[in-house]
Structure formats: C-alpha cells, structure tokens
Tab-separated table of N, CA and C in Angstrom:
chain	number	residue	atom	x	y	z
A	1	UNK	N	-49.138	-31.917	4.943
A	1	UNK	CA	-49.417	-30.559	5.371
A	1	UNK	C	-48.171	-29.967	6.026
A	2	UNK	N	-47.584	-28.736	5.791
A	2	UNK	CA	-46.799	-28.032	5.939
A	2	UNK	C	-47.055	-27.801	7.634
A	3	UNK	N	-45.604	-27.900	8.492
A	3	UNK	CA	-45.997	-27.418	9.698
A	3	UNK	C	-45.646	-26.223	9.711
A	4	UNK	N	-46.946	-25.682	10.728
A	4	UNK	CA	-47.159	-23.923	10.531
A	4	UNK	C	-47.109	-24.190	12.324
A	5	UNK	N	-46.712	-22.652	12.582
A	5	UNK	CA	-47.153	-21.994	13.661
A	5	UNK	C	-47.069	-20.611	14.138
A	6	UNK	N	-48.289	-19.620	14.003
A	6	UNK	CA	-48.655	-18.590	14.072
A	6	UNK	C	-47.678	-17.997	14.970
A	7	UNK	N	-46.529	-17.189	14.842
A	7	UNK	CA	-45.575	-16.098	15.813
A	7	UNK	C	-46.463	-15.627	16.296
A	8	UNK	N	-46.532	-15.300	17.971
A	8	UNK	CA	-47.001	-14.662	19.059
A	8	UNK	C	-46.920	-12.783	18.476
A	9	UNK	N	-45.960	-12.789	18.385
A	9	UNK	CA	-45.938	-11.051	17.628
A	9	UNK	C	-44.998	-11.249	16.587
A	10	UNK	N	-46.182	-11.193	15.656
A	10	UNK	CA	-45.478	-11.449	13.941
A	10	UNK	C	-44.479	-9.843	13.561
A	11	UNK	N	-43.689	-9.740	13.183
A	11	UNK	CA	-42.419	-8.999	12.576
A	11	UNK	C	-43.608	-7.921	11.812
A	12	UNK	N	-44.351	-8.154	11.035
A	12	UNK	CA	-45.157	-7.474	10.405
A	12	UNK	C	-45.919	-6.191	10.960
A	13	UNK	N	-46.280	-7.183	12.433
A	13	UNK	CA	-46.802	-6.579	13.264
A	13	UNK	C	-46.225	-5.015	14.224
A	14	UNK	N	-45.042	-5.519	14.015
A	14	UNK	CA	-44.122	-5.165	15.011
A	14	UNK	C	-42.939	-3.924	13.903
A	15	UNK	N	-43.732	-3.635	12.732
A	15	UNK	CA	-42.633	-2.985	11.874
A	15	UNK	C	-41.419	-3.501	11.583
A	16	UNK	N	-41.069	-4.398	11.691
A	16	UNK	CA	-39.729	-5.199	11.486
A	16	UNK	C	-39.555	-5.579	10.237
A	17	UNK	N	-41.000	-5.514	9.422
A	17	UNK	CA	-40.849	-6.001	8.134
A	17	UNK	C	-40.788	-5.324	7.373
A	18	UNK	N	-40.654	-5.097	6.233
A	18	UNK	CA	-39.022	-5.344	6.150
A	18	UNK	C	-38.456	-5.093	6.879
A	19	UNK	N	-36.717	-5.868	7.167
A	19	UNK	CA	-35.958	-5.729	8.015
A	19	UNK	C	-35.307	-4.318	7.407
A	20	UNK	N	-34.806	-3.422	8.478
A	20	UNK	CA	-34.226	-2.378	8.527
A	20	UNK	C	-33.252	-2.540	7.727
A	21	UNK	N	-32.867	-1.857	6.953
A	21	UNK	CA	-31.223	-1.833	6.063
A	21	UNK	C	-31.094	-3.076	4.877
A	22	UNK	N	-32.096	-4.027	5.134
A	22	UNK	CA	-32.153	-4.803	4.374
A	22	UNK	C	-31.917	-4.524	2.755
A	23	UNK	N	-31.377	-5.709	1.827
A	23	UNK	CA	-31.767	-5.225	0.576
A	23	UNK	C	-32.366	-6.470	-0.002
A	24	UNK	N	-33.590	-5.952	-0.869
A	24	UNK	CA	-34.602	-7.011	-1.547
A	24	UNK	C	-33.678	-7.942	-2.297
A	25	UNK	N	-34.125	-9.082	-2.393
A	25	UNK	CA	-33.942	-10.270	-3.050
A	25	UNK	C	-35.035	-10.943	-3.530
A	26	UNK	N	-35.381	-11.037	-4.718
A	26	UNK	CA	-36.412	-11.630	-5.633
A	26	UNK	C	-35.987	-13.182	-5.635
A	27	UNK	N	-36.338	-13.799	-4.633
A	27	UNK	CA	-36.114	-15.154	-4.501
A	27	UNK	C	-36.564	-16.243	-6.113
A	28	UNK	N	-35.685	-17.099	-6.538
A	28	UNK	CA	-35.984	-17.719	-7.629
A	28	UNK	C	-36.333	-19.554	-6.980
A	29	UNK	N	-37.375	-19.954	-7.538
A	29	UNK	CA	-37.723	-21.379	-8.044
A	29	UNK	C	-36.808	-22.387	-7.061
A	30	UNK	N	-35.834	-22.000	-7.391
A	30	UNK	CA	-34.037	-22.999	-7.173
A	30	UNK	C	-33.380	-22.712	-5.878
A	31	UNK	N	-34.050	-21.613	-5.943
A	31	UNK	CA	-33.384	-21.131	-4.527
A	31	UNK	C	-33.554	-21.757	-3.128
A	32	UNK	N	-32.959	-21.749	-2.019
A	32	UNK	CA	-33.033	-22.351	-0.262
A	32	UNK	C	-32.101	-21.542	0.364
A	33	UNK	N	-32.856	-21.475	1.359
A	33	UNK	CA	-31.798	-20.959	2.397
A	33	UNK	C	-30.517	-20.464	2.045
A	34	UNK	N	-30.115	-22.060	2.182
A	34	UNK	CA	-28.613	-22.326	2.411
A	34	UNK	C	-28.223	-22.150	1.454
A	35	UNK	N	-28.622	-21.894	-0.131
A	35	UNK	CA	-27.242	-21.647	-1.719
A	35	UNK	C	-27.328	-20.165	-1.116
A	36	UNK	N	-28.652	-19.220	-0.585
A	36	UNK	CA	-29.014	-17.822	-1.007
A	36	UNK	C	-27.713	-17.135	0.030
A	37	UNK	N	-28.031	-18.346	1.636
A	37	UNK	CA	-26.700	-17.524	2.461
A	37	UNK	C	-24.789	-18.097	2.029
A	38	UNK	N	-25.003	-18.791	1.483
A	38	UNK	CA	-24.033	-19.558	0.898
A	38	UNK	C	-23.305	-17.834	-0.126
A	39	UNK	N	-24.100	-17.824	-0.666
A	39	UNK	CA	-24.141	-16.728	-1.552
A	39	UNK	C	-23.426	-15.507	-1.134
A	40	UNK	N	-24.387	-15.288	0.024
A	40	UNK	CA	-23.487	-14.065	0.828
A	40	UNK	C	-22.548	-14.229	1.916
A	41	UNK	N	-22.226	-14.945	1.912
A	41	UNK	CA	-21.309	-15.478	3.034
A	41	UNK	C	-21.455	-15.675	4.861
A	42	UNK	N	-22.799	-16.097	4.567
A	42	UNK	CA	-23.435	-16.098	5.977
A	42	UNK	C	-23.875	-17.214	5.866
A	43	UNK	N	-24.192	-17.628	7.861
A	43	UNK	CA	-24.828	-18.544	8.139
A	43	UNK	C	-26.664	-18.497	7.554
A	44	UNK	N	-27.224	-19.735	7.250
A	44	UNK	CA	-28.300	-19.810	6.632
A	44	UNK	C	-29.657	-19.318	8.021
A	45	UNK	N	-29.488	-19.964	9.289
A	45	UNK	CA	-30.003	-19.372	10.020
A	45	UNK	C	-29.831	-17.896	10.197
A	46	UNK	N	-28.848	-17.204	10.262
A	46	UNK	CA	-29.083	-15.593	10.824
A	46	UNK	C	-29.471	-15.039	9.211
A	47	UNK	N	-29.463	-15.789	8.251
A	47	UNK	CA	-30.703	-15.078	7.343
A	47	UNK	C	-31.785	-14.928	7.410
A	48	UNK	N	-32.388	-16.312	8.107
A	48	UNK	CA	-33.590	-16.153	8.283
A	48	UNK	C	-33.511	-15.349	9.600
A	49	UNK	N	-32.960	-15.941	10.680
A	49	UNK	CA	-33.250	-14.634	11.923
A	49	UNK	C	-33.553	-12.871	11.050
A	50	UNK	N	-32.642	-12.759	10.414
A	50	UNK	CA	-32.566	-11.263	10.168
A	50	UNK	C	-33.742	-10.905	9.429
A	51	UNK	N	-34.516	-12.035	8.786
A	51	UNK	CA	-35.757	-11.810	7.894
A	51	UNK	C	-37.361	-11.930	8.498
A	52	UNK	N	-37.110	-12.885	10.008
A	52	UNK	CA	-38.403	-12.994	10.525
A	52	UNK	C	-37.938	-13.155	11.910
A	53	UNK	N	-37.077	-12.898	12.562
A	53	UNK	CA	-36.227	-12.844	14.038
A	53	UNK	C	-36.923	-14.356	14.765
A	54	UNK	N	-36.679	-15.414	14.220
A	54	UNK	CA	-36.842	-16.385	14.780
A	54	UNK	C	-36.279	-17.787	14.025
A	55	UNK	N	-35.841	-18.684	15.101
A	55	UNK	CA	-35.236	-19.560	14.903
A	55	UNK	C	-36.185	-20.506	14.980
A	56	UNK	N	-37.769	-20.555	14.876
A	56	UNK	CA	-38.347	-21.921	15.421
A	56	UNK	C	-39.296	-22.086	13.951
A	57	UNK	N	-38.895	-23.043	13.541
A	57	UNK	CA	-39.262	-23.642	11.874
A	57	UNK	C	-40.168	-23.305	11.441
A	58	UNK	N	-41.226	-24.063	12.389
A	58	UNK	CA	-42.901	-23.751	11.889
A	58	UNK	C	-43.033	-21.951	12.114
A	59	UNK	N	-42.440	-21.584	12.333
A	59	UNK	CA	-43.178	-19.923	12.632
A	59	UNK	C	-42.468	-19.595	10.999
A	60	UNK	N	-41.264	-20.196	11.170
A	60	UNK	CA	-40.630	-19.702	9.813
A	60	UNK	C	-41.366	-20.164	8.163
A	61	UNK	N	-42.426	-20.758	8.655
A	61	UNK	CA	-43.001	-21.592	7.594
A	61	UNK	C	-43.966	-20.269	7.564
A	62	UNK	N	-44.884	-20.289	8.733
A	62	UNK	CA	-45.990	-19.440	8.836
A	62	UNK	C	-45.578	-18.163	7.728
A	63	UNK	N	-44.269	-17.621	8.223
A	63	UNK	CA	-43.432	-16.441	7.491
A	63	UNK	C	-43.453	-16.109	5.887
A	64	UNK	N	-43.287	-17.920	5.658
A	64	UNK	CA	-42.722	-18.007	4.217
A	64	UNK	C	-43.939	-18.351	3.713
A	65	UNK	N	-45.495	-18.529	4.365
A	65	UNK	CA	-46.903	-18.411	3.595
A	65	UNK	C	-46.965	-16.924	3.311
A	66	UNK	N	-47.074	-16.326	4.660
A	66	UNK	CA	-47.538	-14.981	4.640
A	66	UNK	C	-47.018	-13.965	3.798
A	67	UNK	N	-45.787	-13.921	4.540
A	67	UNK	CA	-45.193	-13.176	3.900
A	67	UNK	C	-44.402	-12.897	2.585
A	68	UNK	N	-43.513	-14.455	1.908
A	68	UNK	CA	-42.572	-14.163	0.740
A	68	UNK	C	-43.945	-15.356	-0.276
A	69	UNK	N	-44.670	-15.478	0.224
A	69	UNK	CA	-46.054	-16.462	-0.932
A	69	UNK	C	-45.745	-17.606	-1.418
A	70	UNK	N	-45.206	-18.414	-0.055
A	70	UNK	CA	-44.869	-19.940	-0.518
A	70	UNK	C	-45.899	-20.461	0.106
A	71	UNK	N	-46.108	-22.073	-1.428
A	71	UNK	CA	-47.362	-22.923	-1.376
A	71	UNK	C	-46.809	-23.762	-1.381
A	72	UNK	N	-45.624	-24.258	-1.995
A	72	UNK	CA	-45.576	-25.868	-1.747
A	72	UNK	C	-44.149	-26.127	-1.148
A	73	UNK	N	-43.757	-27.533	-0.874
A	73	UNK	CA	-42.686	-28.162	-0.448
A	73	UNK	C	-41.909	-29.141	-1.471
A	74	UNK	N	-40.909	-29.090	-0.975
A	74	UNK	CA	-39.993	-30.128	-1.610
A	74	UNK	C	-39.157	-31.339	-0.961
A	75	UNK	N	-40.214	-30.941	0.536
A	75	UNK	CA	-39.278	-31.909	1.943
A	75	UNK	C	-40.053	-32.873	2.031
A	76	UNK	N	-41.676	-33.231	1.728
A	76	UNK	CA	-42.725	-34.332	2.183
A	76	UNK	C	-43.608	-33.491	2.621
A	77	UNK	N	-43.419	-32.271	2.708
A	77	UNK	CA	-44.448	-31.450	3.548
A	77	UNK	C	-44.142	-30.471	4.813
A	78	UNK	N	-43.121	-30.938	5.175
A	78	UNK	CA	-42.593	-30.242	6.168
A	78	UNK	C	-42.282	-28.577	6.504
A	79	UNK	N	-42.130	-28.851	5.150
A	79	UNK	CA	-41.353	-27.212	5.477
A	79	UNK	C	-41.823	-26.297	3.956
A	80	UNK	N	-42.064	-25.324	3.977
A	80	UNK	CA	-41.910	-24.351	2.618
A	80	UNK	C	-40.872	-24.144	2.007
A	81	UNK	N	-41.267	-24.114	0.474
A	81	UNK	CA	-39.870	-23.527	-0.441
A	81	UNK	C	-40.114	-22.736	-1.038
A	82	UNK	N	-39.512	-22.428	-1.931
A	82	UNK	CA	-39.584	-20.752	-2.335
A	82	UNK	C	-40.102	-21.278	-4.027
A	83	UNK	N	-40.494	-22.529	-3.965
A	83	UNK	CA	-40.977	-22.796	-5.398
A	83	UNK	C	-42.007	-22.420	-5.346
A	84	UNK	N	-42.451	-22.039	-6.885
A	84	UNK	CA	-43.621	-21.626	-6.749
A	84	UNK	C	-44.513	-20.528	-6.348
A	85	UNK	N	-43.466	-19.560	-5.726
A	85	UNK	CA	-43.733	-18.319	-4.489
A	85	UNK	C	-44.589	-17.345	-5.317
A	86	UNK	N	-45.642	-16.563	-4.721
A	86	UNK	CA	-46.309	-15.677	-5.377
A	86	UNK	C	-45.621	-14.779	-5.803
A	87	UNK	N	-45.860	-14.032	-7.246
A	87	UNK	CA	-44.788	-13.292	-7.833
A	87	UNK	C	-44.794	-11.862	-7.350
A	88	UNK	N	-45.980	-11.752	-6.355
A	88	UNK	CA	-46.115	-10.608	-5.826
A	88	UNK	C	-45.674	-10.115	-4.972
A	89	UNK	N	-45.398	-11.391	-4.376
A	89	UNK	CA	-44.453	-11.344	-2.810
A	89	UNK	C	-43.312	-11.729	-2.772
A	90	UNK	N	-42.511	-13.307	-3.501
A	90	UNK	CA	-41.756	-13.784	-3.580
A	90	UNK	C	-40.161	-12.669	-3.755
A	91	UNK	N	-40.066	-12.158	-2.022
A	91	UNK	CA	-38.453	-11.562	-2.166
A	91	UNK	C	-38.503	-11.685	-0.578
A	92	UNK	N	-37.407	-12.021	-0.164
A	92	UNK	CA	-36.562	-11.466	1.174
A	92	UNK	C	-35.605	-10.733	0.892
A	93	UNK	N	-35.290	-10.840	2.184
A	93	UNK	CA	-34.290	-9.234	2.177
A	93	UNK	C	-32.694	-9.801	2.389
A	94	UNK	N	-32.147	-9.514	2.668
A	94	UNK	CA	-30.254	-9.437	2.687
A	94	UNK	C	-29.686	-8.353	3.425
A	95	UNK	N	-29.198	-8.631	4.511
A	95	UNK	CA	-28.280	-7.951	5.263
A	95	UNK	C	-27.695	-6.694	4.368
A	96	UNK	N	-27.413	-5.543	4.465
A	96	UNK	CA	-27.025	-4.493	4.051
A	96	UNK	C	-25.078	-5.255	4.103
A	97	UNK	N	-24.697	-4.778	2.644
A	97	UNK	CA	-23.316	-5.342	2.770
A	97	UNK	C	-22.134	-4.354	3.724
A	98	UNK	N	-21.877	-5.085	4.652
A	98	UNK	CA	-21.078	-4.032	5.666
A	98	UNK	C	-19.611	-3.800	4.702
A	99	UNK	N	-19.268	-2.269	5.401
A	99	UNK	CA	-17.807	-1.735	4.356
A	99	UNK	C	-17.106	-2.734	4.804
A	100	UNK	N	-15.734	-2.468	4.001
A	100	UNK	CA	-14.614	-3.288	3.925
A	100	UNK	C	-13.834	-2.816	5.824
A	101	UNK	N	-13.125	-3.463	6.223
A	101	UNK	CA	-11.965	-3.201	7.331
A	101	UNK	C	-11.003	-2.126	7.186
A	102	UNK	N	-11.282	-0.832	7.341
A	102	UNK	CA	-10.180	0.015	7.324
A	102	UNK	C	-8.786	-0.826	7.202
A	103	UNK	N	-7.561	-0.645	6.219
A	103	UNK	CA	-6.815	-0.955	6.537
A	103	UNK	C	-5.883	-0.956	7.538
A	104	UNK	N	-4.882	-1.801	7.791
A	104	UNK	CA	-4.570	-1.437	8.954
A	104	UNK	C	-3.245	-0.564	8.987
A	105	UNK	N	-3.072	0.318	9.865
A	105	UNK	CA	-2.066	1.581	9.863
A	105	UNK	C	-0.629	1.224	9.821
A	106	UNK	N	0.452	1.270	8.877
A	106	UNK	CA	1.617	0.705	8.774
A	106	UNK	C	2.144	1.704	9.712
A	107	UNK	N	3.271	1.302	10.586
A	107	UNK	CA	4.035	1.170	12.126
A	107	UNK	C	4.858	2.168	11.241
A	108	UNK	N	4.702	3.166	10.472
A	108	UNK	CA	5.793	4.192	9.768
A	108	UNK	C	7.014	4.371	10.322
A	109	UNK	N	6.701	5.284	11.568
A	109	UNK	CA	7.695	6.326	12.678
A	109	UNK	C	8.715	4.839	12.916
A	110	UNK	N	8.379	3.624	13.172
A	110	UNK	CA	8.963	2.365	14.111
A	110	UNK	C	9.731	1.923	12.547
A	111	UNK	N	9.327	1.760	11.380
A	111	UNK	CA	9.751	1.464	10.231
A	111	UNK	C	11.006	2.385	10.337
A	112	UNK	N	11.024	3.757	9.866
A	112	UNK	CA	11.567	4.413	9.657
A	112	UNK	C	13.143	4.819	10.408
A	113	UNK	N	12.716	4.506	11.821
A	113	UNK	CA	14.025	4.295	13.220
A	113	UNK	C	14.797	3.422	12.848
A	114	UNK	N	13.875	2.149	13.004
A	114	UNK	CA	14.894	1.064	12.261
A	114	UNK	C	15.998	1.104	10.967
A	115	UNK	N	15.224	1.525	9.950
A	115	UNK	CA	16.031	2.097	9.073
A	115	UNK	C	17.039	3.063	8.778
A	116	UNK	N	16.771	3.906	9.722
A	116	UNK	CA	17.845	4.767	9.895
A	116	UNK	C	18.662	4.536	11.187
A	117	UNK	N	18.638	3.657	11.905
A	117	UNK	CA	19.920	2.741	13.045
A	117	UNK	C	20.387	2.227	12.148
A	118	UNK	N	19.923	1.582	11.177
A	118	UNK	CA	20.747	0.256	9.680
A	118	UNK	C	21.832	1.634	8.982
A	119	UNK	N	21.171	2.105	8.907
A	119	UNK	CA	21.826	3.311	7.564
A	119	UNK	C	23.034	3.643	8.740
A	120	UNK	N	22.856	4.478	10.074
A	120	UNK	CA	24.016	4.773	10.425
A	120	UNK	C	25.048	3.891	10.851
A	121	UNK	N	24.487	2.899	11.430
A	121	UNK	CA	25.460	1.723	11.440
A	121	UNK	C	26.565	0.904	10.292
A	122	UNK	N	26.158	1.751	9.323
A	122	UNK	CA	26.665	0.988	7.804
A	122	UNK	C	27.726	1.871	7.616
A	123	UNK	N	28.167	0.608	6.651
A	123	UNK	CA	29.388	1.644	6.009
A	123	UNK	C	29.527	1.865	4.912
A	124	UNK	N	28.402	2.050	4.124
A	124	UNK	CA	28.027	2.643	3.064
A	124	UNK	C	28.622	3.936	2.787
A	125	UNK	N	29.003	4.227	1.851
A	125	UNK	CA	29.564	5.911	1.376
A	125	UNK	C	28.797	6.444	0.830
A	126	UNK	N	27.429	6.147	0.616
A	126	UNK	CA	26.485	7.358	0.849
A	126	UNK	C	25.567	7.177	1.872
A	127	UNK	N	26.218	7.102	3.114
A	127	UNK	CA	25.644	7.014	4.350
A	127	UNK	C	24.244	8.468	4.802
A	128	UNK	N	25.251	9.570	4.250
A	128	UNK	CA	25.055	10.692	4.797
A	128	UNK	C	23.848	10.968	3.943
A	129	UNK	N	23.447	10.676	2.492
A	129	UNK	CA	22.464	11.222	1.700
A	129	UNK	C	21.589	9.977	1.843
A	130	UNK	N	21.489	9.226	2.604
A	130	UNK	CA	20.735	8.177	2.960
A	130	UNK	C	20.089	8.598	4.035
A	131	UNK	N	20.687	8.904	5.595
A	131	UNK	CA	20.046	10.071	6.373
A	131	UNK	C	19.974	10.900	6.190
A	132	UNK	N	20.206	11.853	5.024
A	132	UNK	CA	19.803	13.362	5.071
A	132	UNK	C	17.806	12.962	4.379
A	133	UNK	N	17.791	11.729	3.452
A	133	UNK	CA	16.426	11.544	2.794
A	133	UNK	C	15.562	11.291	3.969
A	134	UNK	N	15.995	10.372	4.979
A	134	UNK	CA	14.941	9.695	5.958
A	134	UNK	C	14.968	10.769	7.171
A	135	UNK	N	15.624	11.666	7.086
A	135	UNK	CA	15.520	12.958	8.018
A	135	UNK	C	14.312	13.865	7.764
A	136	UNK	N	13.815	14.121	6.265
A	136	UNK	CA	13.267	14.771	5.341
A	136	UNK	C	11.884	13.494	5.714
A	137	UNK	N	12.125	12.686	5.331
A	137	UNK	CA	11.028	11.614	5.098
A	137	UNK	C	10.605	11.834	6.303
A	138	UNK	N	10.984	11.808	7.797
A	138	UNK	CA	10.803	11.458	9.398
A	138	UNK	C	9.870	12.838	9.487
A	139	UNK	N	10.213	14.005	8.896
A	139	UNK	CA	9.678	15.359	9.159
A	139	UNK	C	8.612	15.474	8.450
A	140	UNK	N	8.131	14.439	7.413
A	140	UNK	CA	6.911	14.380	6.433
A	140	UNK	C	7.431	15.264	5.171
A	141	UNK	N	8.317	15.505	5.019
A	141	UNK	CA	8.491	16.866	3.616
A	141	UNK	C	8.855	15.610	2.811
A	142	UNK	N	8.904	16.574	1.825
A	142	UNK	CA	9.234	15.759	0.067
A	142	UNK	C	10.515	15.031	0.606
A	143	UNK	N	10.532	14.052	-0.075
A	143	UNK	CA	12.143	13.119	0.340
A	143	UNK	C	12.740	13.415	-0.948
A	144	UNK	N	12.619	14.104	-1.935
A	144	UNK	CA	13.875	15.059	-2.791
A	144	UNK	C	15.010	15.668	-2.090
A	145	UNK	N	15.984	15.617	-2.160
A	145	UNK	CA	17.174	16.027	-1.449
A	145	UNK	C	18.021	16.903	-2.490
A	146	UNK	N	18.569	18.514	-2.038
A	146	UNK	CA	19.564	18.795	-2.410
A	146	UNK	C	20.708	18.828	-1.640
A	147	UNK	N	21.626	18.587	-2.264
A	147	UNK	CA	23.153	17.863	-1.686
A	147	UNK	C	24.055	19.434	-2.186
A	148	UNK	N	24.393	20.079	-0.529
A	148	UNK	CA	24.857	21.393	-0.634
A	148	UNK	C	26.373	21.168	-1.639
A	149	UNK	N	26.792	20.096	-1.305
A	149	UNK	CA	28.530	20.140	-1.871
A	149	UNK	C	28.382	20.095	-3.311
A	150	UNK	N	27.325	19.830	-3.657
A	150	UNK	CA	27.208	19.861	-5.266
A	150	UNK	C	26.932	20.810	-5.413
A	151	UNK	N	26.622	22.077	-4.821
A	151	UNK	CA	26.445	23.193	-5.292
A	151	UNK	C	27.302	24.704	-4.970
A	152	UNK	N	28.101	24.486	-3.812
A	152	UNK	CA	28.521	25.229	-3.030
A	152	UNK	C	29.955	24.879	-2.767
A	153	UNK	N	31.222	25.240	-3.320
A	153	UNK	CA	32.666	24.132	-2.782
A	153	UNK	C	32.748	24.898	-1.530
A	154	UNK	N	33.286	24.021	-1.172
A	154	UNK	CA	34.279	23.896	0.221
A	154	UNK	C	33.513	23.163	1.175
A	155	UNK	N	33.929	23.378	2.453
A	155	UNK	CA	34.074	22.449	3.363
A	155	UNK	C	32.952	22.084	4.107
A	156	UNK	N	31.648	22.612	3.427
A	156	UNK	CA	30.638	22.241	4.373
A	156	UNK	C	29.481	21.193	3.817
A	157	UNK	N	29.371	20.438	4.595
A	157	UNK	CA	28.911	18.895	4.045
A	157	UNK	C	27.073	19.340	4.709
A	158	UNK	N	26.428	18.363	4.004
A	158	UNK	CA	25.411	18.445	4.423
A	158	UNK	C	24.167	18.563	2.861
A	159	UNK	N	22.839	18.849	3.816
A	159	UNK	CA	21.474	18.619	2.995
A	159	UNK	C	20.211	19.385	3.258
A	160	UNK	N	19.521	19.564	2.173
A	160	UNK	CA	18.514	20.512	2.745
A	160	UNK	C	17.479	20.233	1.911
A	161	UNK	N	16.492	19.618	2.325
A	161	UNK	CA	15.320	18.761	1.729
A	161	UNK	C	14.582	19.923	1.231
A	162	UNK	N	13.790	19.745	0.221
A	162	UNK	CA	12.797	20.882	-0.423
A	162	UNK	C	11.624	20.640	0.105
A	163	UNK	N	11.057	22.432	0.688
A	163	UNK	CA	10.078	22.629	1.390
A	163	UNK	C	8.818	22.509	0.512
C-alpha cells in the first residue's frame, strides 16, 4: 500500500492548482520526477514543490492520486508513479521558462579611451584619421570620415565626420 497522507490545506483547496504561470505537461508511462526535472534543468524537488508546495512524500503521493491519477508503483509500494496515470488527469505543470539574461553592457566609452591613448601614443602615419574616426565614433555619429586635404589644398589638416 502506497503511503498517503491527506495535506492539511490541499493546493486545490487553496487555488494553487494549477500552479500560477505554470505550463501543462502530459506526463508519459516512463516518466519520474527526476528525467522530467532533469529535462528542464531543475532540481526534482522544487518541481514538485512548485506543483503541490510540499516537500513531505506521502502528501506528495496523496497529490499524485488526486490530482495527476496515479494507481500504481514501481518502488514496492511506497510511492506513486506516473504509470498508468488516468488519461484524464495525467499532466503537471512546469515552471514558466524564465527570459534569457539581458546581455551584459560592453564598457564602450572605457574601450574607446583606451584606444584612442594607443592611437595617440603611436607613431603610426595615419595617426590623425585614426582619431579623427574614434572622435566621430566617441560622439555616436557615423564613423565615415571625410579627410578635408583630399578635398581642399593647402594647409589645413583635419576631418569632419558625416552628420
């Protein structure tokens, strides 16, 4: 005989059932706990917590009569499995899949300093159209550069990024 024990205030009772945000799972034959949280990448207990808010076995048995329509075992008796489960009932639920981690914000402005201390420190001969781009880039505008001496002779050096 399966150990049972009647929850003091069953989830059912209490609107909890279904769990909020949950999403159905049509439990199969093969299935336990542990492949289903295995599955989602959770511990096998806070599945069940999240499905009947309790950690104490026999209530979780009581759960898995009542509620998902398990009759038999595969432990000696001990415990319910999902074999066999009434086809009427046989689903729990699944944590709602939380979004991904915003990525995290690349250090731009701190990137960009650095790079342009390297650039003036160099002695590169196109020093100057190297900071005239990351001047443009630092201000957020297009980093296209026109280079005045290519367009204009004489003596005045310089750049003027397109607005």
């Amino acid at each position: 005989m399966v150990n049972i024990k009647v929850p003091l205030n069953p989830v059912q009772k209490r609107g909890l059932w279904p769990p909020k945000g949950g999403r159905e799972y049509p439990v199969l034959d093969t299935d336990d706990w542990w492949k289903i949280a295995a599955r989602e990448h959770m511990d096998a207990w806070a599945l069940i917590e999240f499905n009947f808010q309790t950690h104490v076995p026999e209530e979780v048995n009581w759960y898995l009569r009542e509620l998902v329509g398990c009759r038999h075992s595969r432990d000696g008796g001990r415990n319910y499995a999902f074999l066999g489960a009434d086809p009427k009932l046989r689903k729990i639920y699944l944590p709602a899949v939380p979004p991904p981690p915003p990525p995290k914000p690349i250090p731009w402005p701190d990137k960009l300093k650095k790079l342009q201390y390297e650039v003036e420190h160099s002695n590169d001969p196109q020093k100057e159209r190297f900071l005239c781009m990351l001047k443009a880039m630092e201000n957020r505008r297009d980093d296209r550069v026109i280079f005045l001496v290519h367009h204009s002779p004489g003596p005045r050096v310089g750049c003027s990024a397109w607005r």
